Each structure stands twice: as structure tokens, then as C-alpha cells.
CSV table of C-alpha atoms (C1' of nucleotides) in Angstrom, one decimal:
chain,number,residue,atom,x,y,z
A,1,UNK,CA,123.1,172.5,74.9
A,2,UNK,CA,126.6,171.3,74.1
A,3,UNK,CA,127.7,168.1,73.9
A,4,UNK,CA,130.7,165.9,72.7
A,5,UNK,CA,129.4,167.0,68.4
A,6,UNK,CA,129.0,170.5,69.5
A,7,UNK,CA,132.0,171.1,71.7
A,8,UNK,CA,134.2,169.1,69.0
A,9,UNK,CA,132.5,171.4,66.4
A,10,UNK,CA,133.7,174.7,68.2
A,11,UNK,CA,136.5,173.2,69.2
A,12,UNK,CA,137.9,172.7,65.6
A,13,UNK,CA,136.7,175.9,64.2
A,14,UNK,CA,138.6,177.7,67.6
A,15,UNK,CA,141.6,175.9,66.4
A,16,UNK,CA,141.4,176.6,62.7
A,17,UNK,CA,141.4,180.6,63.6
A,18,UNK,CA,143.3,181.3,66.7
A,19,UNK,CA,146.2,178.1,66.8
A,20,UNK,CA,149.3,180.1,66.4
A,21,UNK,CA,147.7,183.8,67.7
A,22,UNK,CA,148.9,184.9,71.0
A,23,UNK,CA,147.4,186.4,73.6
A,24,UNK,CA,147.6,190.6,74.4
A,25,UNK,CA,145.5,190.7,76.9
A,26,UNK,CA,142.6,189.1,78.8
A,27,UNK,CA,139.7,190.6,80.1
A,28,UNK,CA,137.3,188.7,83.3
A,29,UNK,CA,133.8,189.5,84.0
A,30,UNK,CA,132.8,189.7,87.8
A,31,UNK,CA,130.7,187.2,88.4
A,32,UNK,CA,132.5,184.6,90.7
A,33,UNK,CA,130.2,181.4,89.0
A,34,UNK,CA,132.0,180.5,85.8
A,35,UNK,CA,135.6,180.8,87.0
A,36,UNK,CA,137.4,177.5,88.8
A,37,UNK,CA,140.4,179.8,88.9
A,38,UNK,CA,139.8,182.9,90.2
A,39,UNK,CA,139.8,185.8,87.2
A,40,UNK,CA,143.0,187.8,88.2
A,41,UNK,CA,144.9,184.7,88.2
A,42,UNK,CA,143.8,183.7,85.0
A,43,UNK,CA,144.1,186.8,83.4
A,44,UNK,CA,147.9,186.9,84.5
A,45,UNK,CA,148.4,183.5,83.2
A,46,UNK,CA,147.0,183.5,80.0
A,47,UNK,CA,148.8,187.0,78.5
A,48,UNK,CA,151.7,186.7,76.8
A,49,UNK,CA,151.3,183.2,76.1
A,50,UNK,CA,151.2,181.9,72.7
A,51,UNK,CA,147.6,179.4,72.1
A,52,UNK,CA,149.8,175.9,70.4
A,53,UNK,CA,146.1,174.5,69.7
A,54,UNK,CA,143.0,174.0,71.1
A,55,UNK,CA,141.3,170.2,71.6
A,56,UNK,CA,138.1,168.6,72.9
A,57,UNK,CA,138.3,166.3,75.9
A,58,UNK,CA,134.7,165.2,76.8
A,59,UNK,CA,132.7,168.2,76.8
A,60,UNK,CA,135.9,170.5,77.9
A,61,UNK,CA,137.6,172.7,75.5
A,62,UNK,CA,141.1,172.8,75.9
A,63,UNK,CA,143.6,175.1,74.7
A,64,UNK,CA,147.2,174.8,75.0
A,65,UNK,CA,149.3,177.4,75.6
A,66,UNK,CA,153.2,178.2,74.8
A,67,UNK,CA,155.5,179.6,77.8
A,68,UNK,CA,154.6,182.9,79.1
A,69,UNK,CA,157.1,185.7,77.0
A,70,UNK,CA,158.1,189.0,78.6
A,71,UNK,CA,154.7,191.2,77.2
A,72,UNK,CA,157.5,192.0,74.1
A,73,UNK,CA,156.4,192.4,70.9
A,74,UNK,CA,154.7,189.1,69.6
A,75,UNK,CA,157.8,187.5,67.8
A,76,UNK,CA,156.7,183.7,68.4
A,77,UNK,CA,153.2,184.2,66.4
A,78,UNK,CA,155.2,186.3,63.7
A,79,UNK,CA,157.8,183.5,63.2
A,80,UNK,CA,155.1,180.9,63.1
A,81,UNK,CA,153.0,182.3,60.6
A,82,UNK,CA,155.8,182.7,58.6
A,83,UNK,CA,157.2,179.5,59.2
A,84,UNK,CA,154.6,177.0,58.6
A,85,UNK,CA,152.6,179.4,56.1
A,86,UNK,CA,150.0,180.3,58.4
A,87,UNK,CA,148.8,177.5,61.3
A,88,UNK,CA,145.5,179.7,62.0
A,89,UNK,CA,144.1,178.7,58.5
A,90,UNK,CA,144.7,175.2,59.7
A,91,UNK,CA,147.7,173.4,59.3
A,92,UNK,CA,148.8,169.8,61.0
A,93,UNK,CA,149.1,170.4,64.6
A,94,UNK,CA,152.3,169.1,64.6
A,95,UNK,CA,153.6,172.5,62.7
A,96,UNK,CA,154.2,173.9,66.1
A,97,UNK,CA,156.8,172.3,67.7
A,98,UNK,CA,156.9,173.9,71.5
A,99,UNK,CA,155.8,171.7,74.2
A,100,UNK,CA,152.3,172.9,76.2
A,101,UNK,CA,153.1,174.7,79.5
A,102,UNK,CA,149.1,175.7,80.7
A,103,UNK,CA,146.1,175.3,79.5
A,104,UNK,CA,142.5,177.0,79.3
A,105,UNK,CA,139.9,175.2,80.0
A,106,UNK,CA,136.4,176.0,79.2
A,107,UNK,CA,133.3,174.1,80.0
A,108,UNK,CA,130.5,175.4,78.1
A,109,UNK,CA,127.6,174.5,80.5
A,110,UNK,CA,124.4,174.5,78.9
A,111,UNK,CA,124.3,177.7,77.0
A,112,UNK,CA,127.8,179.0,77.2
A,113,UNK,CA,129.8,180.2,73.3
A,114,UNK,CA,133.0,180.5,72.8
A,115,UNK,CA,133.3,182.5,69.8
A,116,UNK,CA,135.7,184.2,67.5
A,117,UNK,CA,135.3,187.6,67.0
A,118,UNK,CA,137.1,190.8,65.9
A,119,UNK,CA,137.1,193.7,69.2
A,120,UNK,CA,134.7,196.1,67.4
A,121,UNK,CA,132.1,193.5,67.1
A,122,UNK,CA,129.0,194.1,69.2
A,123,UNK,CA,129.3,192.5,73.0
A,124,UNK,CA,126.7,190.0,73.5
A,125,UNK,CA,124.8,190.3,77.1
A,126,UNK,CA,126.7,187.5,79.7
A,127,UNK,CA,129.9,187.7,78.1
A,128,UNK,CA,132.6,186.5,81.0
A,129,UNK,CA,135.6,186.6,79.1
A,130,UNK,CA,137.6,188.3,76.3
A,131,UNK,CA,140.7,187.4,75.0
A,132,UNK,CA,142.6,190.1,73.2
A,133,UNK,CA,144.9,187.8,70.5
A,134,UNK,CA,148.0,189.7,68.1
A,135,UNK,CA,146.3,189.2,65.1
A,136,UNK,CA,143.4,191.4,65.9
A,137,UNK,CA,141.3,188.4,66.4
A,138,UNK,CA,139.1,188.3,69.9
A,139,UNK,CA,137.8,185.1,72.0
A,140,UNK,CA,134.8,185.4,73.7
A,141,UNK,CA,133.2,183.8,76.2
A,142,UNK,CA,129.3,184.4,77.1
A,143,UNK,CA,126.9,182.3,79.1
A,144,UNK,CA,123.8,183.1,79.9
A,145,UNK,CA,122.5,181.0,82.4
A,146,UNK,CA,126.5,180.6,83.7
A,147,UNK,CA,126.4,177.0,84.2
A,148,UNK,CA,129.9,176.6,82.2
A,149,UNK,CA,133.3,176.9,83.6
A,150,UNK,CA,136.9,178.3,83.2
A,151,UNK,CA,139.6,177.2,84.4
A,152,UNK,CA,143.9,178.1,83.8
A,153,UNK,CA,146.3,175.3,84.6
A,154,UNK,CA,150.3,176.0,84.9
A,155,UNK,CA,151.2,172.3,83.7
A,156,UNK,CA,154.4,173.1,86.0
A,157,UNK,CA,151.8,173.0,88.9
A,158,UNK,CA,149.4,170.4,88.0
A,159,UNK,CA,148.3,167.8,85.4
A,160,UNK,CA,147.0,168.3,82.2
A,161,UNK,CA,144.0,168.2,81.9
A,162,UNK,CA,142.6,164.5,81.4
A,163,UNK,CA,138.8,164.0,80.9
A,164,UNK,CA,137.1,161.5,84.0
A,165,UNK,CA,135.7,159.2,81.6
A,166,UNK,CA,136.6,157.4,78.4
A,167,UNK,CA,136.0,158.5,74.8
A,168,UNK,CA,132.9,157.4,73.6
A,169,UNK,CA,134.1,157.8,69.8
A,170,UNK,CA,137.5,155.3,70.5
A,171,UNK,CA,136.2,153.3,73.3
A,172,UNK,CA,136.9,149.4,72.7
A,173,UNK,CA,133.9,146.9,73.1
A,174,UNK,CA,135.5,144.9,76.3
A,175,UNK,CA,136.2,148.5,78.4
A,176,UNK,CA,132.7,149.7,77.0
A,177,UNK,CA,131.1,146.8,78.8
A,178,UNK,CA,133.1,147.0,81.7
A,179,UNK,CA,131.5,150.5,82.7
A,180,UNK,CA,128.4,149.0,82.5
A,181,UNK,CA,128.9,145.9,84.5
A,182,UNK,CA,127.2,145.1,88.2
A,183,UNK,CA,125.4,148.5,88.0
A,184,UNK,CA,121.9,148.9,89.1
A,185,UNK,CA,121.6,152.6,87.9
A,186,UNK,CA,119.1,153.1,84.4
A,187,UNK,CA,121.6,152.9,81.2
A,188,UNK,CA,120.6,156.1,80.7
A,189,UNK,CA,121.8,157.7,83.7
A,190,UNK,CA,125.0,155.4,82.7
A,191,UNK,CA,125.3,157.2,79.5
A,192,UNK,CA,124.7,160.7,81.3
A,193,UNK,CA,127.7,159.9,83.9
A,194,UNK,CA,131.0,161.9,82.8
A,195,UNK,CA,133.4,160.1,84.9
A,196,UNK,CA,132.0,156.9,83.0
A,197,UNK,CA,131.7,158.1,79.2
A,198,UNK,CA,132.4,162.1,78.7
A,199,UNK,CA,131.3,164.0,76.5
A,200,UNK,CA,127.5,162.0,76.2
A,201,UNK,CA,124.5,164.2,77.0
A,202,UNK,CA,120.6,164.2,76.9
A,203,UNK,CA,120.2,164.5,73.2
A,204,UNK,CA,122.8,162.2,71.9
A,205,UNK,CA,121.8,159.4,75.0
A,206,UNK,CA,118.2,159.4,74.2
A,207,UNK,CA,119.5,159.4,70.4
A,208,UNK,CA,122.0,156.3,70.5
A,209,UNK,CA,119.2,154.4,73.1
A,210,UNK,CA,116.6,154.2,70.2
A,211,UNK,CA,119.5,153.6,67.5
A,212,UNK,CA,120.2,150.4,69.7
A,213,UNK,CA,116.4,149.6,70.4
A,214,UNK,CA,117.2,149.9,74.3
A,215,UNK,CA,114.8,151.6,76.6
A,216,UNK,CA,116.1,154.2,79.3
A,217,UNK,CA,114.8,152.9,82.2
A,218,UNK,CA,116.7,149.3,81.8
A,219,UNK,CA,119.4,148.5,84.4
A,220,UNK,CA,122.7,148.7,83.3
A,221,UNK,CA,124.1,145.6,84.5
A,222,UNK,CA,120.8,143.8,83.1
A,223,UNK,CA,122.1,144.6,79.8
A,224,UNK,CA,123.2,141.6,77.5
A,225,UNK,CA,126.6,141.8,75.4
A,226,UNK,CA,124.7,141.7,72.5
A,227,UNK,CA,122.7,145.5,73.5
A,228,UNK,CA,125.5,146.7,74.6
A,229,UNK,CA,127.9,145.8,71.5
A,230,UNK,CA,124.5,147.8,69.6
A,231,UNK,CA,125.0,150.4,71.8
A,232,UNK,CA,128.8,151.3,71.6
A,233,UNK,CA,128.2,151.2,68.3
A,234,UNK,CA,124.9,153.3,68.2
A,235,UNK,CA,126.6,155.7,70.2
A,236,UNK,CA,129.7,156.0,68.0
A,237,UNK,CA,127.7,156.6,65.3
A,238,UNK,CA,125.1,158.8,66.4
A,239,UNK,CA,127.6,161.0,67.7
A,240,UNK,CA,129.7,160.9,64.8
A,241,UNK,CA,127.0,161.7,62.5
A,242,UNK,CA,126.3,164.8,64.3
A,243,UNK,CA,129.7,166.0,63.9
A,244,UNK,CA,129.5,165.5,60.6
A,245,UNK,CA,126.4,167.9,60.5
A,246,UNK,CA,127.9,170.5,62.9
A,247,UNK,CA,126.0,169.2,66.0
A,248,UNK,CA,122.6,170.0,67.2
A,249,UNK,CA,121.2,173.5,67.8
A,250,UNK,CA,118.4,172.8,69.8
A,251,UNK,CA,118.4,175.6,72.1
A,252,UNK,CA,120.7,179.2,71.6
A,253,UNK,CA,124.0,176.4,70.2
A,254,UNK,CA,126.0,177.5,67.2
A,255,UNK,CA,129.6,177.0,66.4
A,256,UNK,CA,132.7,179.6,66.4
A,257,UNK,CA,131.6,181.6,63.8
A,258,UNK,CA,128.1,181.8,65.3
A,259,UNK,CA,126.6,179.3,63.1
A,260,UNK,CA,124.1,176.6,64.0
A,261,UNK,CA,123.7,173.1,63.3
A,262,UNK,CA,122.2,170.7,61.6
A,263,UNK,CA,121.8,167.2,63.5
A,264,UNK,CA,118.5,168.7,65.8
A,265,UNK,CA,116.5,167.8,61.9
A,266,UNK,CA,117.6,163.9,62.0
A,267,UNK,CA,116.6,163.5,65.9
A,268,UNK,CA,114.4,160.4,66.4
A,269,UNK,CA,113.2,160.7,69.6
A,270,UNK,CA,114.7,163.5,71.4
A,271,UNK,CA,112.0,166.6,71.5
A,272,UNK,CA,109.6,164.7,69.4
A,273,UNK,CA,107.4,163.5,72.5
A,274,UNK,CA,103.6,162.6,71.2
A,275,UNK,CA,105.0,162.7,67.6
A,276,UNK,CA,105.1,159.3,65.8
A,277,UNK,CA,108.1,157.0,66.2
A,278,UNK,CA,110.3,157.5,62.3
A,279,UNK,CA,110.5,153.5,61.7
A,280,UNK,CA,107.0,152.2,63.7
A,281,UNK,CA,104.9,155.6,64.0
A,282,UNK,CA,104.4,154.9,67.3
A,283,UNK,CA,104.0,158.0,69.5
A,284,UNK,CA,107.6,158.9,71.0
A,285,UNK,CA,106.8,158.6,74.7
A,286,UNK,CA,108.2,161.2,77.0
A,287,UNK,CA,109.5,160.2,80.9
A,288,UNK,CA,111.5,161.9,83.6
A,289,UNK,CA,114.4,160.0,84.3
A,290,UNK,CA,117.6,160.8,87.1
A,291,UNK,CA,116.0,164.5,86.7
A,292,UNK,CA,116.0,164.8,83.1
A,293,UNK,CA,113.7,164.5,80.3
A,294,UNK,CA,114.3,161.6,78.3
A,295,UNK,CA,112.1,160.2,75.1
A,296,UNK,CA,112.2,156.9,73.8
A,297,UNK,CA,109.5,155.0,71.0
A,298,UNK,CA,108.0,152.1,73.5
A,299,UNK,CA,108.1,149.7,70.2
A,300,UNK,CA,111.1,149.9,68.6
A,301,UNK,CA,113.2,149.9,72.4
A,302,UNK,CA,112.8,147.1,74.4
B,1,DA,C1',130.6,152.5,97.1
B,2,DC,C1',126.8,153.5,95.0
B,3,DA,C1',122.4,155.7,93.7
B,4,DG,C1',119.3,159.2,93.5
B,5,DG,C1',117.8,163.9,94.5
B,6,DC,C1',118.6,168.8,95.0
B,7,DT,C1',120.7,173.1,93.6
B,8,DC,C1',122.7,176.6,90.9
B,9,DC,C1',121.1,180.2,86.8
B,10,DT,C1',118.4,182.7,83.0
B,11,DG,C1',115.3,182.7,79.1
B,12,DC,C1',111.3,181.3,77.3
B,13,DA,C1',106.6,179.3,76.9
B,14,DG,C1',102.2,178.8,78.6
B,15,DG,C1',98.3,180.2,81.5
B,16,DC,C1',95.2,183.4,83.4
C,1,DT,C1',98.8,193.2,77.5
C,2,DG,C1',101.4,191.8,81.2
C,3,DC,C1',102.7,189.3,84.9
C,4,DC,C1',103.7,185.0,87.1
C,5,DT,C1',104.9,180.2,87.3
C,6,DG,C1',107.3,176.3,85.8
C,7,DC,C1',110.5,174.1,83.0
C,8,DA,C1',115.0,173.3,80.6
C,9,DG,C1',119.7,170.7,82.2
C,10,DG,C1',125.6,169.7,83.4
C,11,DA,C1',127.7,168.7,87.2
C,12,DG,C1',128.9,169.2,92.0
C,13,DC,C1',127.2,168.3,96.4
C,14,DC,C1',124.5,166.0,99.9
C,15,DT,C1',121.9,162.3,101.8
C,16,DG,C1',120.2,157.6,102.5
DNA sequence: ACAGGCTCCTGCAGGC
DNA sequence: TGCCTGCAGGAGCCTG
């Protein structure tokens, strides 16, 4: 299940192949769940529009997209490439100087991909979407179980998009405690709350709780400024770590090229119910908790 | 306002 | 062997 490593994983490698492309055509599945805007309106938005770069915010991917051309030939990709040598092998951002005018946005759910593909390339069952880009390349977006989400903003029309909650990798200490402060709901579901912290889910929770010796179940306004300095910084790391390691595949995750990762092997708690705690050997101890599992070492967290 | 529970959806594991 | 049941969970919605 994507989280904040995983979605910043695909997120990057989206970037580093399609920033610059732009976009032919764009092709909607017909079931109604995975579309905030509906799939003829986003189809019309997105074609002829040049893809400026594509970001995580929380556990959203966010591409932004140049002004919609007139369906000519694709003259703004050409010059770009040429330009700045070629800004889908990765280049600074900065290399494309146009200003965002819509953006894509696509919430991956639990088992939604967003891959990178070329057009003959075999179409995986539950694909929603295809993206049709100049260069031959080909977005795709499947999802099984069809929790994720996608949504086309004209940034004429509405905001850009701005994720509920703050960013667990820059948050500082004093805000971190604020979100925490006079609640009576367990840290955990805290931790699990997007329009508090975005982009933290069940693994990397469970993960940063036992990296600050914190049970699950504590209240989050219990918590003393000493745990909760451990657990910004648990949480920073854990999650940093992972992106370092190309995130977790626990279930079906892999990245833009279809590659898993590698953090599921360093877990410490998450999963590894009945098996014994890494630094005590206690047996990790496995609860249900605001609906979702959730393991912790009764030892080492407190 | 806040907290907690229910629901959506499909694939897979486990039991008989 | 094959079917059935239950479980997994992000986030929006509903209720107390």
C-alpha cells in the first residue's frame, strides 16, 4: 500500500521520464469510482497540455501541466528537449520556465500504479487510465481494488492543489507538537490522520511508534515533549530511510518502472506479529486499533 | 468539535 | 479440488 516513501518513489521516477512530454491523447475507463472529475472532462483537459513536472504532496501525485495548445504538432516538447538537453532524463525543475495552469492528481489508494509504459506493452487488468504522451511514452493508471483517485484541476478555476496536513519530512518540533496537543484520540490514529500529517500510513506509523519506544494505544495529548521530540524524529527518519530503499512492497507496490522495494526487509514491527521483537526478542504483539491492524513490541514501547 | 465506526472494492489465504 | 468466508486498508461519510 502506498505511502509518503512509495508515492515520493513513483513520483520521482514519473518525473525523471515524462517532465517535458506532452500529452496526445487521454483515454478513461468506465468505472465512475476512481474519477473526482468526471472522465470526459478530464480527458479534454489534459490533451494538448504539456506535463512541466510531476511532485508528491502527502500521498497525492501531482503533475503540472503547461497551457492547453491548439492539438498542433507538439512544438513546446520539441523546443524543450532541445533547449535544456533533454528534461525527461532529469534535469533541475527549474529548466522549464512556463508557469502551471492544471494539474492531475492521482491518489493511489491502496493498490493503484501509475506506471510508465510504451503503447504496445501488455494492458494490465483494472487499468482506469492511459495517457498517450509525444514521445511515444504511455502513463498508466491501474487499480485493482479502485480505492485511488483522479482528479484535473484548471488552476484558472481553483487552487492548486495543497495537501490537508503538514509534511512529515519538514515539519518543525513546536507545529509537530501542536497537532498533538489536547487530543484524546490513540497517537496512532494521530499519525494515520491526513489532515494532521499526510502522507503517514499503517506501515511507516507502526514503524516510527517502535523507533520512538511509544505504544499505539497512548493518548495523544498524554504524550510528553520528550516522546514526541523522539517521534518527529523517528518518523523523519523512518520515512526517509525508506525512500532511500525505494519504499516498501508489502502487498502488489512497485515503482514507475514496475519495480519493487526494499524497506518491507528492515520492518520492525509491522507484519512481524508473534515474531520476536529485533532489539528485546520479545514477541511483536498484534492489536486492532481505529480499524486497522497495528503491531508494536510490548517492551521496548512504553 | 471531536472521536470512533462503517463502507467502498478486489485479491488472496485459510478452512472445510 | 474447489468453494466459501474473512481479512487487508485510505479516506469519506455518518453517528454519538
Amino acid at each position: 500500500m502506498p505511502e509518503l516513501p512509495e508515492v515520493e518513489t513513483i513520483a520521482r521516477g514519473v518525473n525523471h521520464r515524462v517532465r517535458g512530454d506532452r500529452i496526445e491523447q487521454a483515454w478513461f475507463g468506465s468505472h465512475p469510482e476512481p474519477f473526482k472529475t468526471s472522465p470526459a472532462q478530464q480527458a479534454m483537459g489534459l490533451e494538448g497540455r504539456t506535463i512541466l513536472g510531476v511532485q508528491r504532496i502527502g500521498k497525492h501525485i501531482v503533475c503540472d501541466l503547461g497551457p492547453a495548445d491548439d492539438g498542433l504538432p507538439s512544438s513546446r516538447s520539441r523546443k524543450n528537449k532541445d533547449a535544456a538537453g533533454s528534461p525527461a532524463d532529469g534535469g533541475p525543475l527549474d529548466e522549464i520556465d512556463s508557469v502551471s495552469e492544471a494539474q492531475w492528481i492521482v491518489h493511489l489508494g491502496m493498490t493503484g500504479r501509475l506506471l510508465v509504459t510504451t503503447p504496445e506493452g501488455p494492458v494490465a487488468p483494472h487499468t482506469h487510465a492511459r495517457l498517450g504522451l509525444a514521445s511515444g511514452r504511455e502513463i498508466r493508471f491501474v487499480d485493482p481494488r479502485r480505492f485511488g483517485r483522479l482528479e484535473f484541476r484548471e488552476l484558472a478555476r481553483t487552487e492548486g492543489f495543497a495537501g490537508p496536513g503538514a509534511e512529515p519530512l519538514t515539519i518543525e518540533a513546536e507545529e509537530f507538537a501542536a497537532l498533538f496537543r489536547g487530543r484524546k484520540l490513540a497517537v496512532k490514529a494521530a499519525l494515520l490522520n491526513q489532515s494532521l500529517l499526510a502522507g503517514v500510513g499503517n506501515i511507516y506509523a507502526d514503524e516510527s511508534l517502535f523507533r520512538a519506544g511509544i505504544r499505539p494505544r497512548r493518548r495523544s495529548g498524554r504524550l510528553t515533549r520528550l516522546e514526541l521530540g523522539r517521534l518527529r524524529l523517528a518518523l523523519k527518519e523512518v520515512l526517509e530511510h525508506a525512500i532511500r530503499l525505494g519504499g516498501s512492497s508489502v502487498s502488489d507496490y512497485v515503482d514507475a518502472d514496475g519495480v519493487r522495494g526494499f524497506f518491507q526487509l528492515e520492518h520492525c514491527v509491522y507484519l512481524r506479529a508473534g515474531e520476536p521483537c529485533r532489539q528485546c526478542g520479545a514477541p511483536i504483539r498484534r492489536i486492532l486499533l481505529a480499524g486497522r491492524g497495528t503491531h508494536f513490541c510490548p517492551n521496548c514501547q512504553r
